[in-house]
Backbone as CSV, one residue per row, in Angstrom:
resi,resn,N_x,N_y,N_z,CA_x,CA_y,CA_z,C_x,C_y,C_z
1,MET,4.562,11.775,-3.745,4.967,11.407,-5.012,3.548,10.881,-5.638
2,ASP,2.853,11.069,-6.359,1.559,10.225,-7.013,2.088,8.941,-8.435
3,ILE,1.968,7.459,-7.364,2.342,6.877,-8.789,1.501,6.110,-9.737
4,SER,0.402,6.720,-9.907,-1.187,6.455,-10.519,-0.698,6.539,-12.017
5,SER,-1.948,6.169,-12.805,-1.984,6.516,-13.713,-3.177,7.737,-13.789
6,ALA,-3.224,8.466,-14.588,-4.320,9.402,-14.579,-5.667,8.796,-14.622
7,ASP,-5.650,7.230,-15.827,-6.890,6.622,-15.073,-6.943,6.031,-14.494
8,ASN,-6.220,5.539,-13.898,-6.318,4.681,-12.470,-6.915,5.967,-11.334
9,ARG,-6.479,6.791,-11.185,-6.928,8.209,-10.405,-8.060,8.624,-11.093
10,GLU,-8.478,8.144,-11.948,-9.774,9.076,-12.534,-10.841,7.648,-12.086
11,LEU,-10.641,6.141,-12.214,-11.443,5.449,-11.644,-11.800,5.042,-9.854
12,ARG,-10.561,5.444,-9.504,-10.584,5.603,-7.695,-11.446,6.556,-7.304
13,ARG,-11.585,7.473,-8.272,-12.726,8.678,-7.794,-14.394,8.372,-7.977
14,GLU,-14.305,7.411,-9.034,-15.769,7.487,-9.257,-16.064,5.964,-8.580
15,VAL,-14.970,4.827,-8.091,-15.999,3.827,-7.131,-15.780,4.204,-6.010
16,ARG,-16.432,3.360,-5.161,-17.129,3.800,-3.708,-16.888,2.755,-2.861
17,ALA,-16.110,2.919,-2.073,-15.046,1.850,-0.960,-16.486,1.628,-0.542
18,GLY,-17.183,0.320,-0.627,-18.209,-0.362,-0.133,-19.606,-0.070,-0.794
19,SER,-20.781,0.500,0.113,-21.825,1.168,-0.230,-22.033,1.927,-0.911
20,GLU,-23.092,2.450,-1.216,-23.528,4.146,-2.224,-23.124,5.182,-1.529
21,ARG,-22.974,4.978,-0.331,-23.440,6.264,0.833,-21.526,6.201,1.138
22,ALA,-21.159,5.135,0.923,-19.581,5.610,0.856,-18.587,5.911,0.532
23,ALA,-17.224,6.396,0.799,-16.628,7.550,0.200,-15.861,7.524,-0.579
24,PRO,-15.095,8.007,-2.308,-15.074,7.267,-3.317,-13.308,6.473,-2.767
25,VAL,-12.983,5.842,-3.228,-11.823,4.496,-2.962,-10.221,6.121,-2.891
26,SER,-10.961,7.474,-3.886,-9.639,7.811,-3.854,-9.384,8.587,-2.893
27,ALA,-10.467,8.356,-1.564,-10.380,9.768,-0.570,-9.973,8.467,0.768
28,PHE,-8.838,7.052,0.358,-8.607,6.514,1.082,-7.015,6.541,0.680
29,VAL,-5.674,6.518,2.267,-4.411,6.357,1.442,-5.084,4.867,1.668
30,PRO,-3.838,4.362,0.606,-3.753,2.399,0.221,-2.070,2.267,0.903
31,PHE,-2.255,0.695,1.222,-1.582,0.025,1.869,-1.742,-1.169,1.191
32,PHE,-0.665,-1.858,0.985,-0.481,-3.538,0.993,-0.546,-4.128,2.410
33,LEU,-1.277,-5.346,2.335,-0.961,-5.771,3.614,0.664,-7.340,3.215
34,VAL,0.695,-6.668,2.553,1.701,-7.644,2.233,3.348,-7.010,1.728
35,PRO,4.710,-7.281,2.022,5.491,-7.337,1.347,5.765,-7.169,-0.350
36,ASN,4.862,-9.044,0.229,5.432,-9.333,-1.956,4.021,-9.221,-2.082
37,ALA,3.225,-7.876,-2.398,1.884,-7.683,-3.430,2.080,-7.565,-4.498
38,SER,0.936,-8.282,-5.503,1.299,-8.225,-6.624,1.978,-6.908,-7.570
39,LEU,0.956,-5.644,-6.879,0.955,-4.370,-7.631,2.745,-4.316,-7.087
40,TRP,3.056,-4.205,-6.179,4.626,-4.356,-6.196,5.685,-4.787,-6.432
41,GLU,5.179,-6.305,-6.476,6.572,-6.990,-7.878,6.381,-6.524,-8.995
42,ARG,5.338,-6.245,-9.708,5.475,-5.438,-11.026,5.992,-4.331,-11.057
43,ILE,6.568,-3.367,-10.033,7.259,-2.165,-9.918,8.715,-2.980,-10.198
44,ARG,8.825,-3.756,-8.927,10.182,-3.924,-8.469,10.251,-4.920,-10.344
45,ASP,9.659,-5.703,-10.483,9.954,-6.285,-11.564,10.099,-5.715,-13.299
46,SER,9.723,-3.593,-12.795,9.443,-2.977,-14.252,8.417,-3.345,-15.212
47,GLU,7.642,-4.159,-14.861,7.041,-4.452,-15.474,5.712,-3.755,-15.964
48,SER,4.937,-3.550,-16.593,3.768,-2.499,-17.553,2.677,-3.106,-16.446
49,ASP,1.744,-2.017,-16.375,0.384,-2.387,-15.200,-0.103,-0.779,-15.596
50,LEU,-0.993,-1.018,-16.367,-2.017,0.039,-16.403,-2.820,1.027,-15.328
51,ARG,-2.852,0.740,-13.497,-2.417,1.377,-12.924,-1.657,2.565,-12.304
52,LEU,-0.071,2.123,-13.232,0.899,2.792,-12.797,1.371,4.181,-13.793
53,ALA,1.514,5.242,-13.142,2.533,6.103,-14.711,3.644,5.650,-14.969
54,GLU,3.486,5.601,-16.211,4.572,5.592,-16.783,5.772,5.649,-16.481
55,THR,6.311,6.883,-15.649,7.522,6.843,-15.159,8.042,6.264,-14.012
56,VAL,7.114,5.122,-13.368,7.159,4.119,-11.864,8.025,2.834,-13.139
57,HIS,7.760,2.815,-14.311,8.526,1.902,-14.810,9.413,2.172,-14.974
58,THR,10.192,2.826,-15.224,11.459,3.144,-15.998,12.279,3.639,-14.188
59,MET,11.984,3.661,-13.086,12.132,3.528,-11.267,12.689,2.124,-10.759
60,PRO,14.131,2.420,-10.342,14.318,0.923,-9.931,13.889,1.105,-8.723
61,ALA,13.205,0.126,-8.231,12.597,-0.108,-6.793,12.911,0.304,-5.585
62,ALA,14.886,0.900,-5.351,15.217,1.167,-4.384,15.295,2.453,-4.222
63,ASP,14.803,3.417,-5.248,13.789,4.635,-5.493,12.482,4.969,-4.091
64,PHE,12.368,4.019,-3.953,11.147,3.631,-3.214,11.847,3.175,-1.039
65,VAL,10.332,3.476,-0.665,10.712,3.361,0.135,9.047,2.483,1.090
66,ILE,9.394,1.172,2.293,8.193,0.544,2.667,8.206,1.316,3.680
67,LEU,6.361,1.779,4.095,5.973,1.972,5.228,5.729,0.866,5.950
68,VAL,5.908,0.644,7.494,4.908,-0.584,7.713,4.063,-0.399,9.567
69,SER,3.424,-0.327,9.373,2.553,-0.355,11.054,1.759,-1.542,10.789
70,THR,0.681,-1.251,11.636,-0.359,-2.118,12.532,-1.466,-1.646,11.597
71,VAL,-2.092,-2.891,11.399,-3.893,-2.642,11.426,-4.951,-1.644,11.971
72,ARG,-4.383,-1.946,13.581,-4.607,-1.086,14.862,-4.767,0.045,14.617
73,ALA,-3.087,0.719,13.789,-3.001,2.001,14.085,-4.296,2.880,13.014
74,ALA,-4.660,1.887,12.163,-5.279,2.598,10.965,-6.227,2.903,11.843
75,GLY,-7.369,2.136,13.108,-8.523,2.402,13.176,-9.586,2.193,12.686
76,GLU,-10.918,1.745,13.701,-11.618,0.986,12.907,-12.377,1.487,11.831
77,SER,-12.034,2.645,11.054,-12.801,3.362,9.620,-11.994,3.229,8.874
78,ALA,-11.016,2.256,8.473,-10.652,1.120,7.673,-11.124,0.676,7.171
79,VAL,-11.165,0.312,6.027,-11.681,-0.574,4.501,-10.581,-1.276,4.218
80,VAL,-11.284,-3.126,3.689,-10.072,-3.702,3.407,-10.839,-4.310,2.524
81,ALA,-10.192,-3.732,0.916,-10.546,-4.140,-0.415,-9.489,-5.912,-0.926
82,ASP,-10.793,-6.459,-1.006,-10.518,-7.766,-1.655,-9.430,-8.394,-3.145
83,GLY,-9.111,-7.102,-3.418,-8.386,-6.911,-5.026,-8.204,-5.478,-5.111
84,ASP,-7.978,-4.900,-5.973,-7.804,-3.615,-6.723,-9.442,-2.692,-6.677
85,ALA,-8.597,-1.674,-5.518,-9.884,-1.600,-4.798,-10.696,0.091,-6.035
86,ALA,-10.202,0.027,-7.174,-10.386,-0.002,-8.556,-11.551,-0.314,-9.660
87,ASP,-11.521,-1.355,-9.160,-11.927,-2.805,-9.778,-13.389,-2.652,-9.022
88,PRO,-14.555,-2.830,-10.060,-15.852,-2.149,-9.363,-16.156,-3.445,-9.015
89,ALA,-15.999,-4.966,-9.603,-15.850,-6.468,-8.927,-15.670,-6.396,-7.746
90,THR,-14.114,-5.760,-6.896,-13.461,-5.987,-5.678,-14.769,-6.011,-4.675
91,ARG,-14.689,-6.424,-3.215,-15.588,-6.214,-2.665,-14.631,-5.483,-1.339
92,PHE,-15.412,-4.809,-0.655,-15.017,-3.877,0.828,-15.528,-4.418,1.939
93,SER,-14.649,-4.601,2.895,-15.474,-4.912,4.108,-14.378,-3.582,5.207
94,GLU,-15.562,-3.468,6.021,-14.877,-2.425,6.424,-15.048,-2.615,8.150
95,LEU,-13.670,-2.493,8.417,-12.948,-3.383,9.839,-14.108,-2.817,11.236
96,ALA,-14.797,-1.630,11.182,-15.840,-1.929,12.158,-16.559,-2.851,11.861
97,GLU,-16.805,-3.159,10.852,-18.315,-4.230,10.761,-17.328,-5.760,11.261
98,SER,-16.291,-5.723,11.107,-15.768,-7.132,11.092,-14.876,-7.548,13.037
99,GLY,-15.280,-6.741,13.447,-14.542,-6.103,14.989,-12.912,-6.098,14.952
100,GLY,-12.463,-5.439,13.469,-11.468,-5.213,13.658,-10.588,-6.195,12.944
101,ARG,-11.585,-7.300,12.868,-10.460,-8.498,11.684,-10.355,-8.429,10.641
102,MET,-9.728,-9.236,9.826,-9.222,-8.692,8.568,-10.618,-10.270,7.754
103,PRO,-11.253,-9.949,6.840,-12.447,-10.270,6.261,-11.482,-12.568,6.724
104,ARG,-11.770,-13.210,6.439,-11.745,-14.349,6.457,-11.316,-14.608,5.008
105,ARG,-12.260,-14.533,4.185,-11.987,-14.773,2.332,-9.778,-14.434,2.687
106,LEU,-9.261,-13.402,2.776,-8.269,-13.306,3.072,-7.350,-14.157,3.277
107,HIS,-7.471,-15.230,4.099,-7.006,-15.929,5.296,-7.172,-17.558,4.262
108,GLU,-8.254,-17.834,3.602,-8.802,-18.447,3.092,-8.589,-18.697,1.515
109,GLU,-8.760,-17.587,0.892,-7.931,-17.624,-0.202,-6.930,-17.247,-0.844
110,GLU,-5.363,-17.708,-0.690,-4.173,-17.289,-0.394,-3.893,-16.179,-1.355
111,HIS,-3.806,-16.645,-2.979,-4.195,-15.399,-3.832,-4.635,-14.138,-3.482
112,VAL,-5.804,-13.583,-2.781,-6.290,-12.462,-2.887,-5.723,-11.702,-1.384
113,VAL,-4.698,-12.350,-0.475,-4.155,-11.255,0.269,-2.951,-10.364,-0.604
114,PHE,-2.677,-11.280,-1.626,-1.335,-10.525,-2.607,-2.443,-9.127,-3.618
115,ASP,-3.021,-9.470,-3.719,-4.072,-8.312,-4.151,-4.919,-7.315,-3.630
116,ALA,-5.471,-7.694,-2.064,-6.076,-6.756,-1.686,-5.173,-5.357,-1.356
117,GLU,-6.348,-4.793,-0.824,-5.781,-2.985,-0.446,-6.287,-2.859,0.825
118,PHE,-5.355,-2.074,1.437,-5.839,-1.454,2.992,-6.148,-0.191,3.110
119,LEU,-7.432,0.698,3.033,-7.703,1.528,2.533,-7.874,2.489,3.908
120,VAL,-6.953,3.373,4.256,-7.410,4.447,5.393,-8.115,5.691,4.870
121,PRO,-8.900,5.803,5.504,-9.629,7.166,5.425,-8.736,8.768,5.327
122,GLU,-8.786,9.762,4.086,-8.114,10.598,4.131,-7.131,10.782,4.621
123,SER,-5.954,10.127,5.876,-4.770,10.714,5.768,-4.423,9.300,6.988
124,PHE,-2.942,9.055,6.663,-2.391,8.198,8.216,-1.186,9.372,8.795
125,ALA,-1.359,9.155,10.003,-0.248,9.525,10.579,1.494,9.346,10.744
126,PHE,2.257,9.879,9.922,2.980,9.092,9.734,4.061,8.677,11.007
127,ASP,3.471,9.395,12.396,3.886,8.913,13.775,3.413,7.632,13.937
128,ALA,2.155,6.820,13.213,1.786,5.677,13.080,2.824,4.729,12.468
129,VAL,3.863,5.070,11.997,4.498,4.512,10.738,6.101,3.613,12.017
130,THR,5.353,2.094,12.234,6.977,1.816,12.574,8.119,1.651,12.282
131,LEU,8.253,1.538,11.113,9.237,0.817,10.771,9.469,1.398,9.112
132,VAL,10.352,1.938,8.539,10.424,2.133,7.063,11.616,1.020,6.854
133,GLY,11.623,0.605,5.705,12.090,-0.386,4.940,13.078,0.145,3.952
134,VAL,14.026,0.103,3.726,14.568,0.562,2.460,15.553,-0.905,1.421
135,ALA,16.712,-0.493,0.811,16.370,-1.196,-0.031,18.592,-1.419,0.105
136,ASN,19.121,-0.187,0.498,20.244,-0.718,0.976,20.608,0.236,1.995
137,ASP,21.709,0.400,2.378,22.634,1.432,3.267,23.064,2.277,2.766
138,LYS,22.869,3.221,1.708,23.381,4.816,1.117,21.459,5.140,0.994
139,VAL,20.431,4.597,0.703,19.380,5.284,1.143,19.090,4.672,2.826
140,ARG,19.244,4.512,3.588,18.856,4.132,4.734,19.806,5.222,5.380
141,SER,20.751,5.552,5.340,21.580,7.240,5.851,20.410,8.571,5.147
142,ASP,20.094,8.108,4.036,19.417,9.552,2.957,17.821,9.345,4.105
143,VAL,17.658,8.169,4.170,16.190,8.254,4.599,16.248,8.546,6.451
144,ARG,17.394,8.860,7.209,17.522,8.643,8.720,17.743,10.089,8.638
145,ALA,18.467,10.750,8.100,19.164,12.104,7.906,17.691,12.721,7.590
146,LEU,16.798,12.731,6.405,15.289,13.237,6.237,14.142,13.052,7.605
147,LEU,14.541,12.265,7.989,13.279,11.333,9.506,13.960,12.614,10.062
148,ASN,14.989,12.510,10.105,15.962,13.416,11.450,15.442,14.685,11.302
149,GLU,15.684,15.677,10.103,15.676,16.701,9.882,14.127,17.211,10.368
150,HIS,12.861,16.302,10.346,11.395,16.635,10.485,11.371,16.030,12.293
151,GLY,12.279,15.446,12.918,11.848,15.257,14.465,11.336,13.423,14.038
152,TYR,11.385,12.796,13.656,11.060,11.405,13.102,12.044,10.425,13.648
153,THR,11.559,9.311,14.628,12.559,8.589,14.871,12.320,7.566,14.423
154,GLN,11.349,6.964,13.447,11.658,5.569,13.432,12.298,4.998,12.701
155,LYS,12.074,3.535,13.084,13.008,2.588,12.925,13.650,2.318,11.154
156,VAL,14.761,2.999,10.891,14.992,2.618,9.380,15.532,1.145,9.166
157,SER,15.403,0.462,8.634,15.905,-0.732,8.317,16.267,-1.192,6.939
158,VAL,17.439,-1.745,6.437,18.113,-2.496,5.283,17.355,-3.887,5.258
159,TYR,16.069,-3.858,4.609,16.202,-5.430,4.046,15.717,-5.459,2.384
160,PRO,16.922,-6.074,2.300,16.709,-5.916,0.677,16.019,-7.310,-0.366
161,PRO,15.215,-7.914,-0.061,14.420,-9.272,-0.350,12.983,-8.202,-0.868
162,TRP,12.997,-7.562,-0.230,11.503,-6.780,-0.374,11.706,-5.744,-1.751
163,PHE,13.116,-5.750,-2.370,13.202,-4.485,-3.390,14.048,-5.018,-4.641
164,GLN,14.286,-6.714,-4.416,14.876,-7.128,-5.374,13.673,-8.111,-6.352
165,PRO,14.007,-7.936,-7.830,12.716,-8.678,-8.973,12.370,-9.673,-8.019
166,SER,11.151,-10.244,-8.611,10.761,-11.556,-8.387,10.663,-12.485,-9.013
């Protein structure tokens, strides 16, 4: 399900993830770097955000799951955006250029990590997901059944703080 607004999708098609030769942001799978990322907190708090489709504002956070993986699983072609990747002022860093390390500014400027995006080119294999975080036991049961139906064995954990309003 695409939770982006039409305007946000258009911006992500226009903005390049780095240099002029880089792919558009829309060619990447976006991830947050922290479970309390700014945009996720807006979703949890049912706050309006122009980047989100209107339907998202009415959905409870428990309707979502959080997929957890590692930077290593994304590969060196992943890109880190130090803010909203659709914002022309955002700076991009390719992992390959930084030796697989996060840009120093994500560690030095505390607020940056909450707005940053981790961009994986084209697709991200579900096999690389190590944990699926859910809001409650009912959702855990539903997600486990769905995963089993498709042959996946990822751990599914209930972690309510990730889904509660901030």
